[in-house]
Short mmCIF file of C-alpha atoms in Angstrom, two decimals:
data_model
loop_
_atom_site.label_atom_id
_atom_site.label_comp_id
_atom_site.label_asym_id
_atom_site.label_seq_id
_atom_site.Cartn_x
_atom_site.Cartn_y
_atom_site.Cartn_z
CA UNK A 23 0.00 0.00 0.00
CA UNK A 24 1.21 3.30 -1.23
CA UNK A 25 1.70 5.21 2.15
CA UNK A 26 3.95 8.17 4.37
CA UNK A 27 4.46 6.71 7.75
CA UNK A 28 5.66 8.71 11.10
CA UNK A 29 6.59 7.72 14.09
CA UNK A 30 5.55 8.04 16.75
CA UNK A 31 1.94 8.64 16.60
CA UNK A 32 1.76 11.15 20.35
CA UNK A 33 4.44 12.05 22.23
CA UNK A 34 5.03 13.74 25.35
CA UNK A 35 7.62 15.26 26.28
CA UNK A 36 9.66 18.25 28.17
CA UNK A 37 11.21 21.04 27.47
CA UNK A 38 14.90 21.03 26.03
CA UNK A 39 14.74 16.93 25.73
CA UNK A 40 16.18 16.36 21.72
CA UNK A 41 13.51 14.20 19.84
CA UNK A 42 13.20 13.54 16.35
CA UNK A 43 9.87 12.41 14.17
CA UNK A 44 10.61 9.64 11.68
CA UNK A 45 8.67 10.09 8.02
CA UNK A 46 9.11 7.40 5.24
CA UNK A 47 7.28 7.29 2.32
CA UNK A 48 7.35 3.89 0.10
CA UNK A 49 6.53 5.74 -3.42
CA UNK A 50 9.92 7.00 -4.35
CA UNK A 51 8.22 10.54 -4.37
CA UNK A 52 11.17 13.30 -4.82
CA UNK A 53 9.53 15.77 -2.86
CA UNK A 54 8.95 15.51 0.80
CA UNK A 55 7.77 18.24 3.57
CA UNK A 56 6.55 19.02 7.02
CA UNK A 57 3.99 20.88 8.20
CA UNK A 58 2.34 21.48 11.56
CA UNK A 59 -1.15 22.09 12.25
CA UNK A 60 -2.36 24.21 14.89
CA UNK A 61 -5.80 25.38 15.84
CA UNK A 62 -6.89 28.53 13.95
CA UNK A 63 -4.07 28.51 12.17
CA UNK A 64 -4.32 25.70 9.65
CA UNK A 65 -1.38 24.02 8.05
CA UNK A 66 2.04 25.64 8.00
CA UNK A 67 5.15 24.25 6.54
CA UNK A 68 8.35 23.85 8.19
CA UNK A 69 10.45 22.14 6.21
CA UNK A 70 10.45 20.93 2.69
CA UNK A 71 12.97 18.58 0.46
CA UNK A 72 13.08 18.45 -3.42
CA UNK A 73 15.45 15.58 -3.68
CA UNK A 74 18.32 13.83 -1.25
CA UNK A 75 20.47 16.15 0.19
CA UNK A 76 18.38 19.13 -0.97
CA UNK A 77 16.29 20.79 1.79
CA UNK A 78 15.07 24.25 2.58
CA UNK A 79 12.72 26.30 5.18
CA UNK A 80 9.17 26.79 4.94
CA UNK A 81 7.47 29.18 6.61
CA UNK A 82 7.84 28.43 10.17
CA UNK A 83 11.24 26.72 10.45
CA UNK A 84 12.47 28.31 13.62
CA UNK A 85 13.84 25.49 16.46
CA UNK A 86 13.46 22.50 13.42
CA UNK A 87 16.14 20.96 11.46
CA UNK A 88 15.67 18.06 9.16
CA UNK A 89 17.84 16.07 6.88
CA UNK A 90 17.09 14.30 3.65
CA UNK A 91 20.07 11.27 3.16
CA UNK A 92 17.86 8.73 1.70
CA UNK A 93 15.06 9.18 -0.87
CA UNK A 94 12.37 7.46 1.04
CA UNK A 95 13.15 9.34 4.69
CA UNK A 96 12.64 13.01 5.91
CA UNK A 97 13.31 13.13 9.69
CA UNK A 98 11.59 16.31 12.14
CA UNK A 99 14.55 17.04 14.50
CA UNK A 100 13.87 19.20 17.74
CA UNK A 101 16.97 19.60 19.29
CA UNK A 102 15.86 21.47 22.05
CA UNK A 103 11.72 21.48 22.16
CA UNK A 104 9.62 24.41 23.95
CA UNK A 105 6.28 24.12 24.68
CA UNK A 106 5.13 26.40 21.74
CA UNK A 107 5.96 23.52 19.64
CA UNK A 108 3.09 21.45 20.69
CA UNK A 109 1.30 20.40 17.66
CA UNK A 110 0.05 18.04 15.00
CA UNK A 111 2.63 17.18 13.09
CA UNK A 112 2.05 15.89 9.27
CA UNK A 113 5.18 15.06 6.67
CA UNK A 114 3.77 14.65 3.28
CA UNK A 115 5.24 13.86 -0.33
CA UNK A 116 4.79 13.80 -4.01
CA UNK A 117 6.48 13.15 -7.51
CA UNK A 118 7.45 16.05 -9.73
CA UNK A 119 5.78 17.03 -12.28
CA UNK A 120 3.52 20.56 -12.31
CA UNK A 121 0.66 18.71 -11.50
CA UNK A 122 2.30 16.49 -8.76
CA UNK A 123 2.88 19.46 -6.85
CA UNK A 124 -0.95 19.61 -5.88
CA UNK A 125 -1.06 15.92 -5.05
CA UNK A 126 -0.21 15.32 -1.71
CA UNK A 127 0.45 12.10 0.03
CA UNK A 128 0.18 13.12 3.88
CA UNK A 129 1.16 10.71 6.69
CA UNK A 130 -1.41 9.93 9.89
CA UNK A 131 -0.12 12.64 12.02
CA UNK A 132 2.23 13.23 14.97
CA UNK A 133 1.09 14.70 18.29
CA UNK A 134 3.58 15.82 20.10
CA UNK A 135 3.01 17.91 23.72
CA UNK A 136 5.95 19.66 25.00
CA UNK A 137 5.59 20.23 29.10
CA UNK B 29 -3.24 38.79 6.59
CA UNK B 30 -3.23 35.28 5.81
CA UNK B 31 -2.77 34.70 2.06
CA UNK B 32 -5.81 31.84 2.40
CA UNK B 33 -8.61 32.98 4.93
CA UNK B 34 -11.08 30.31 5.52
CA UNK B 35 -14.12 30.24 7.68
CA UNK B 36 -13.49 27.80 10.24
CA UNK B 37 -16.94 27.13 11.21
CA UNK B 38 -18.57 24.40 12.57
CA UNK B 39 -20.87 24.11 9.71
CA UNK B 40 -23.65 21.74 10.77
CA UNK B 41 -26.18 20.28 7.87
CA UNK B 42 -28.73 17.85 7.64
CA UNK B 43 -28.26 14.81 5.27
CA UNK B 44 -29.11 15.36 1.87
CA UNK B 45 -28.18 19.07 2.03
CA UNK B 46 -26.32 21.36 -0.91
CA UNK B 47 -22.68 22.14 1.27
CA UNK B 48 -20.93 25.56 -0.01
CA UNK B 49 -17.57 25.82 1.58
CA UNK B 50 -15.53 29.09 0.78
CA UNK B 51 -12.16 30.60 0.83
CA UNK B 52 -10.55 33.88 -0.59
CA UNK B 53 -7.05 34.28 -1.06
CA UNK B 54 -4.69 37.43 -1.26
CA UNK B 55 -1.75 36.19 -3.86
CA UNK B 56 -2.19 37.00 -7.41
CA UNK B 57 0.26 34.68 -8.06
CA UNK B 58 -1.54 31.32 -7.29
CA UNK B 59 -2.31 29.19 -10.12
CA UNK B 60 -3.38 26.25 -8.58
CA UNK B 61 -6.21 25.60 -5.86
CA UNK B 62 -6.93 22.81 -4.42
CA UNK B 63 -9.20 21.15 -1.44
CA UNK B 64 -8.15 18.72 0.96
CA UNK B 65 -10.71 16.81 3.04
CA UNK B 66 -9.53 15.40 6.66
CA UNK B 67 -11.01 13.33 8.69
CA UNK B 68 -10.49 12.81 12.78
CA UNK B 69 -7.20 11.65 13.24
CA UNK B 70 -5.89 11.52 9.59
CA UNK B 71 -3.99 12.80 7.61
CA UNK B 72 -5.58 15.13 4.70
CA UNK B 73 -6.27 13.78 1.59
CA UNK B 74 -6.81 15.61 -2.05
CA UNK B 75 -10.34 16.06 -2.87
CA UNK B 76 -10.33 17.95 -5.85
CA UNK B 77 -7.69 21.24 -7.56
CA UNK B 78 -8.16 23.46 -10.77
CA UNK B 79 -5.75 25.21 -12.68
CA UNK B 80 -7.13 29.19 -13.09
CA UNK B 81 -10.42 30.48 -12.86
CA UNK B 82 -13.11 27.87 -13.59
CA UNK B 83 -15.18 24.79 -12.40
CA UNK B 84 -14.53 21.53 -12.17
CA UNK B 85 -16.66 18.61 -10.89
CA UNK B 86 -16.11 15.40 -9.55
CA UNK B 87 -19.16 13.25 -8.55
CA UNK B 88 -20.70 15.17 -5.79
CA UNK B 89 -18.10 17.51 -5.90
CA UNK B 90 -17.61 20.71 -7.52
CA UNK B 91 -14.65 23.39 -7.32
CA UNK B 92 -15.40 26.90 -7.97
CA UNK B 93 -12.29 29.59 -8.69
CA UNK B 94 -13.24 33.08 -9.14
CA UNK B 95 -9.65 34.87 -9.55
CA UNK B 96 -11.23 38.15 -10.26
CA UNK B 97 -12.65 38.24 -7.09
CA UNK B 98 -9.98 36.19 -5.08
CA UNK B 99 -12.67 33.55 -4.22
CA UNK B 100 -12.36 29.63 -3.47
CA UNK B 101 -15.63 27.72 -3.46
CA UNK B 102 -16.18 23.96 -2.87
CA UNK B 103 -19.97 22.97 -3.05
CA UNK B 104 -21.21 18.95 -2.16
CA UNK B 105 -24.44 17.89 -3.58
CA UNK B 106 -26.93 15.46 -2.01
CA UNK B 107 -24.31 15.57 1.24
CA UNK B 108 -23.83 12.38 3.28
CA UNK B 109 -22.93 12.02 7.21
CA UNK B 110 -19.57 10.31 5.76
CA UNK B 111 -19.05 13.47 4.43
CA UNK B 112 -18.14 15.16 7.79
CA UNK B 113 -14.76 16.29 8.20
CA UNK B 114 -12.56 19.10 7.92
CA UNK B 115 -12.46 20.68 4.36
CA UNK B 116 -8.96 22.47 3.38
CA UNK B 117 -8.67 25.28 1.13
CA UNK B 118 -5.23 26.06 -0.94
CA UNK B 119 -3.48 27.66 -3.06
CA UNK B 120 -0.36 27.53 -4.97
CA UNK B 121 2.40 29.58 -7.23
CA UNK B 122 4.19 27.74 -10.31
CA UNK B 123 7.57 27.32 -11.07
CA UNK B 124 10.93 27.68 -9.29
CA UNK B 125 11.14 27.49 -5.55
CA UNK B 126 7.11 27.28 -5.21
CA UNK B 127 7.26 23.60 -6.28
CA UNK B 128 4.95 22.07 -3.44
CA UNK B 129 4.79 25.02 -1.19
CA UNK B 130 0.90 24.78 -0.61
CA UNK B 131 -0.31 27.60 1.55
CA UNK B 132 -3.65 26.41 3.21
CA UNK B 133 -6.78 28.07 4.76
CA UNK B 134 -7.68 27.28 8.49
CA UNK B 135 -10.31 24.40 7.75
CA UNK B 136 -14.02 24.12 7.82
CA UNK B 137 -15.52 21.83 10.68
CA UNK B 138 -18.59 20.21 8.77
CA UNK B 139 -20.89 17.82 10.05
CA UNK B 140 -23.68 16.08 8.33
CA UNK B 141 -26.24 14.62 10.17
CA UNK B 142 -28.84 12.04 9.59
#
């Protein structure tokens, strides 16, 4: 089954404690991102990847880093989480392709609580 | 401003009613528009996108873009209680850096009852 899978599902945690959110995608999509999702606010992006070893910031990047070293993989690092980053978490993908762009593949979600 | 302003409800309907969802945007530079639909816990999935001004139907489903007036519509016919989610407006530039960069409204809360 075509799919984008993170891990873990919820997390809690506490402030300053490093923790990273795992994304894989099995469709050998190019382009991968992250968003968050807040109440209000809608989606935002974070992070997004056009290929392996290409990234670069969305719109909210600030205390995020992510790396891109296989095709299929897109890690969400917080090296040192505060509680405004308490969210829903989604990493998404797609192929290229003009159209592509529009079609994307979103994983189940990540909710993560910072104390 | 938010480039994509959405109303974020609740919108409450009973079954078999006409749904209009809306959205207006701010960037004269999105070419693309698409709605996502997202259930509890899920992820959001593509519904439906159109390229300019136009409609475009899909089943149940049509997609409205005004670009004169800056205006996303989304209407569902004959609406079912499975059809209660969150509906996501967006919007999106062409070419160069813009490749995937959606920029989405807030969501509509809709429920359908029986």
């Amino acid at each position: 089954e075509a799919q984008v899978t993170q891990n873990p599902r919820y997390l809690i945690t506490v402030t300053g404690k490093k923790l990273t959110v795992t994304c894989s995608q099995n469709m050998n999509h190019e382009y991968m991102s992250w968003y968050r999702q807040d109440p209000g606010l809608g989606l935002r992006q974070i992070y997004y990847s056009m290929n392996v070893e290409v990234t670069d910031k969305g719109d909210v990047p600030e205390g995020y880093k992510v790396s891109r070293k296989e095709k299929r993989n897109f890690p969400l690092i917080l090296e040192s989480p505060s509680p405004n980053q308490t969210s829903l978490y989604f990493c998404a993908s797609t192929r290229q392709g003009a159209v592509g762009a529009n079609v994307l593949t979103f994983g189940a979600g990540s909710r993560l609580t910072v104390l | 401003q938010k480039e994509v302003e959405q109303d974020p409800g609740p919108l409450s309907v009973p079954e078999g009613a006409i749904v209009s969802l809306n959205c207006t945007y701010s960037n004269s530079a999105f070419q693309y528009f698409m709605w996502y639909r997202q259930y509890s816990r899920k992820g959001p999935e593509l519904l439906m996108y159109t390229y300019s001004s136009g409609n475009k139907e899909d089943g149940r489903f049509t997609a409205q873009v005004d670009k004169s007036s800056k205006y996303i519509s989304l209407f569902i016919r004959d609406s079912q209680p499975s059809d209660s989610a969150t509906y996501l407006c967006a919007g999106r530039r062409t070419g160069g850096t813009s490749y995937g960069k959606l920029t989405f409204g807030q969501g509509t809360i809709l429920t359908v009852h029986p």
